Amino acid sequence: MTDGSVRTMDRPVSSPVLEREQAIYHLLRGTYYDGYLWNKLFKRDLFFPKSPYNRMEPSIHICEDLLLVCTLILHVERVAYVPQMFYHYFVRENSALNTYNERRKTELAAFMKIEGMLTEARDKRNVDIVTMRCAQTAVNLRIAALKAKDEAYARQMRGQAKPYLKALLRAKSICTKEKLRIWIMYLFPGFSEKIWIPIKNRFHISWSTWQ
């Protein structure tokens, strides 16, 4: 990590083979694995012949890998999970996720596209999860914009967060403490910047911690 610590991803798994909906659930949760491409192997058939679903979205620069992985999983029946570590990833202070710029602003679009795909697939539980991710992403972008003194974009993200926050209240698959945490970050962005985010980074708290 940026502070020199090491975070392992050898998380316990109930089954080495996950059905499609389970795989998407854990992908969005970050329970067993995240949306990165570097820790996955794909069947060649998923990429050939070329089609709209098996290519990176050129207009999205953050979470474009998560979007692609989620899209590919929707075209398979099962996903196999191997807990051993074969890859070491270095998190830099000036990485894309740690930098506020125009590329960072495309992150919400990735989750919105995933929401559309899961809604079309009628996957209600995972729609709830991605609704939470949309709300959290809009809130995070608002906090980043306020920190960068980009008032116009902060107002835009405040507006975009509202419908997702309202939908989050109705999401039966999301526990109360998750809803409360995101709402607190939305209502009190200064608290989030000074207290929650440093705690999350210090103790490497992930989405799976808040289930």
XYZ file of C-alpha atoms in Angstrom:
211
model
C 0.000 0.000 0.000
C 1.044 3.674 -0.139
C 2.131 3.567 3.519
C 4.460 0.618 2.912
C 2.149 -1.999 4.417
C 1.112 -5.197 2.649
C -2.497 -6.264 2.087
C -3.114 -9.870 1.123
C -6.137 -11.039 -0.831
C -6.055 -14.707 0.216
C -9.613 -14.517 1.546
C -11.542 -17.614 2.640
C -14.058 -18.872 0.140
C -17.016 -21.144 0.826
C -16.760 -22.816 -2.580
C -14.011 -22.779 -5.235
C -16.693 -22.574 -7.954
C -19.204 -19.727 -7.960
C -22.407 -19.527 -9.953
C -22.875 -16.425 -12.122
C -24.936 -14.380 -9.647
C -22.640 -15.351 -6.763
C -19.583 -14.356 -8.782
C -21.029 -10.929 -9.617
C -22.060 -10.425 -5.992
C -18.543 -11.096 -4.709
C -17.031 -9.058 -7.541
C -19.064 -5.985 -6.576
C -18.493 -6.599 -2.890
C -14.782 -7.282 -3.211
C -15.348 -10.261 -0.902
C -13.084 -12.821 -2.591
C -11.716 -10.855 -5.524
C -11.926 -7.382 -7.029
C -12.480 -6.084 -10.551
C -8.837 -6.008 -11.593
C -7.804 -7.842 -14.745
C -4.358 -8.828 -13.481
C -5.649 -11.512 -11.082
C -7.886 -13.351 -13.527
C -7.711 -15.814 -16.396
C -10.396 -15.780 -19.081
C -11.398 -18.301 -21.707
C -10.204 -17.140 -25.100
C -13.679 -17.768 -26.535
C -15.020 -14.807 -24.545
C -12.941 -12.408 -26.638
C -13.249 -13.972 -30.083
C -15.087 -13.233 -32.230
C -15.007 -9.571 -31.278
C -18.274 -8.159 -29.924
C -19.378 -5.028 -28.040
C -19.428 -6.763 -24.655
C -15.859 -8.105 -24.635
C -13.885 -4.894 -25.071
C -12.922 -2.053 -22.735
C -15.214 0.982 -22.795
C -12.928 3.726 -24.251
C -14.791 6.595 -22.559
C -14.293 5.168 -19.042
C -10.900 5.358 -17.329
C -11.661 4.269 -13.745
C -13.280 0.884 -13.002
C -13.284 0.109 -16.717
C -11.743 -3.239 -15.782
C -14.535 -3.952 -13.283
C -17.089 -3.098 -15.957
C -15.467 -5.500 -18.428
C -15.159 -8.334 -15.884
C -18.792 -7.939 -14.805
C -19.909 -7.923 -18.449
C -17.926 -11.085 -19.202
C -19.299 -12.903 -16.160
C -22.807 -12.259 -17.443
C -21.853 -14.429 -20.438
C -20.652 -17.462 -18.439
C -22.336 -19.944 -16.109
C -19.662 -20.323 -13.431
C -16.429 -18.758 -12.155
C -13.640 -20.689 -10.402
C -11.816 -18.987 -7.526
C -8.199 -19.837 -6.587
C -7.156 -18.304 -3.215
C -3.383 -18.588 -3.669
C -1.449 -15.393 -4.406
C 0.364 -15.315 -7.749
C 0.606 -11.571 -8.339
C 1.921 -8.597 -6.344
C 0.359 -5.196 -7.034
C 1.903 -1.929 -5.866
C -0.475 0.896 -4.884
C 1.028 4.311 -5.663
C 0.114 7.634 -4.048
C -0.405 9.200 -7.488
C -2.391 6.305 -8.943
C -5.580 6.982 -10.918
C -7.789 6.247 -7.924
C -5.767 8.600 -5.732
C -5.784 11.482 -8.233
C -8.592 13.956 -8.864
C -8.851 14.773 -12.575
C -11.155 14.354 -15.564
C -10.336 10.647 -15.859
C -11.365 10.042 -12.255
C -14.763 11.578 -12.990
C -15.633 8.665 -15.306
C -15.815 6.196 -12.405
C -19.532 6.672 -11.772
C -20.321 5.910 -15.430
C -18.836 2.417 -15.001
C -21.184 1.565 -12.128
C -24.154 3.103 -13.935
C -23.503 0.801 -16.905
C -23.236 -2.204 -14.587
C -26.518 -1.175 -12.952
C -28.195 -1.123 -16.364
C -26.903 -4.579 -17.271
C -27.974 -6.138 -13.959
C -31.389 -4.484 -14.128
C -31.854 -5.972 -17.598
C -30.757 -9.364 -16.232
C -33.313 -8.989 -13.391
C -30.649 -9.696 -10.786
C -32.315 -7.850 -7.878
C -29.764 -8.595 -5.156
C -26.837 -7.441 -7.261
C -28.791 -4.385 -8.436
C -28.993 -3.424 -4.753
C -25.228 -3.860 -4.405
C -24.382 -1.775 -7.466
C -26.886 0.879 -6.335
C -24.833 1.131 -3.165
C -21.644 1.388 -5.223
C -23.189 4.166 -7.345
C -24.180 6.082 -4.220
C -20.761 5.607 -2.644
C -18.924 6.609 -5.820
C -20.970 9.798 -6.255
C -20.349 10.679 -2.602
C -16.617 9.956 -2.935
C -16.375 12.115 -6.065
C -18.192 14.927 -4.298
C -15.723 14.760 -1.395
C -12.781 14.740 -3.826
C -14.251 17.732 -5.687
C -14.736 19.688 -2.460
C -11.150 18.943 -1.472
C -9.977 20.200 -4.886
C -12.282 23.265 -4.540
C -14.208 22.217 -7.659
C -17.536 23.549 -6.407
C -19.411 23.065 -9.693
C -18.595 19.358 -9.925
C -19.264 18.896 -6.206
C -22.793 20.264 -6.741
C -23.233 17.978 -9.754
C -22.230 14.901 -7.730
C -24.446 15.968 -4.856
C -27.376 15.937 -7.277
C -26.391 12.615 -8.847
C -25.985 10.981 -5.451
C -29.548 11.784 -4.310
C -31.525 9.233 -6.378
C -29.053 6.478 -5.512
C -29.170 7.364 -1.820
C -32.980 7.203 -1.894
C -32.874 3.865 -3.721
C -30.326 2.671 -1.157
C -32.867 3.184 1.638
C -35.224 0.764 -0.166
C -32.517 -1.832 -0.906
C -33.320 -4.896 1.200
C -29.977 -6.565 0.483
C -27.982 -3.749 2.130
C -27.586 -3.693 5.900
C -28.432 -0.613 7.979
C -24.856 0.234 8.969
C -23.780 0.380 5.309
C -26.652 2.721 4.486
C -25.872 4.845 7.531
C -22.169 5.125 6.687
C -22.825 6.360 3.143
C -25.507 8.788 4.278
C -23.151 10.225 6.925
C -20.470 10.705 4.270
C -23.039 12.475 2.077
C -24.404 14.747 4.818
C -21.069 15.459 6.503
C -18.320 15.338 3.838
C -15.861 17.088 6.175
C -16.241 14.278 8.699
C -15.573 11.733 5.954
C -12.401 13.466 4.783
C -10.935 13.992 8.267
C -12.049 10.849 10.111
C -13.576 7.998 8.056
C -11.241 7.955 5.030
C -8.009 7.989 7.140
C -9.408 5.166 9.304
C -10.419 3.151 6.219
C -6.978 3.598 4.651
C -5.113 2.915 7.890
C -6.881 -0.384 8.592
C -7.512 -1.333 4.926
C -11.273 -1.611 5.457
C -12.935 -3.076 2.363
C -16.549 -3.436 1.216
C -16.614 -6.980 2.592
C -15.901 -5.645 6.099
C -19.267 -3.877 6.050
C -21.519 -6.767 5.138
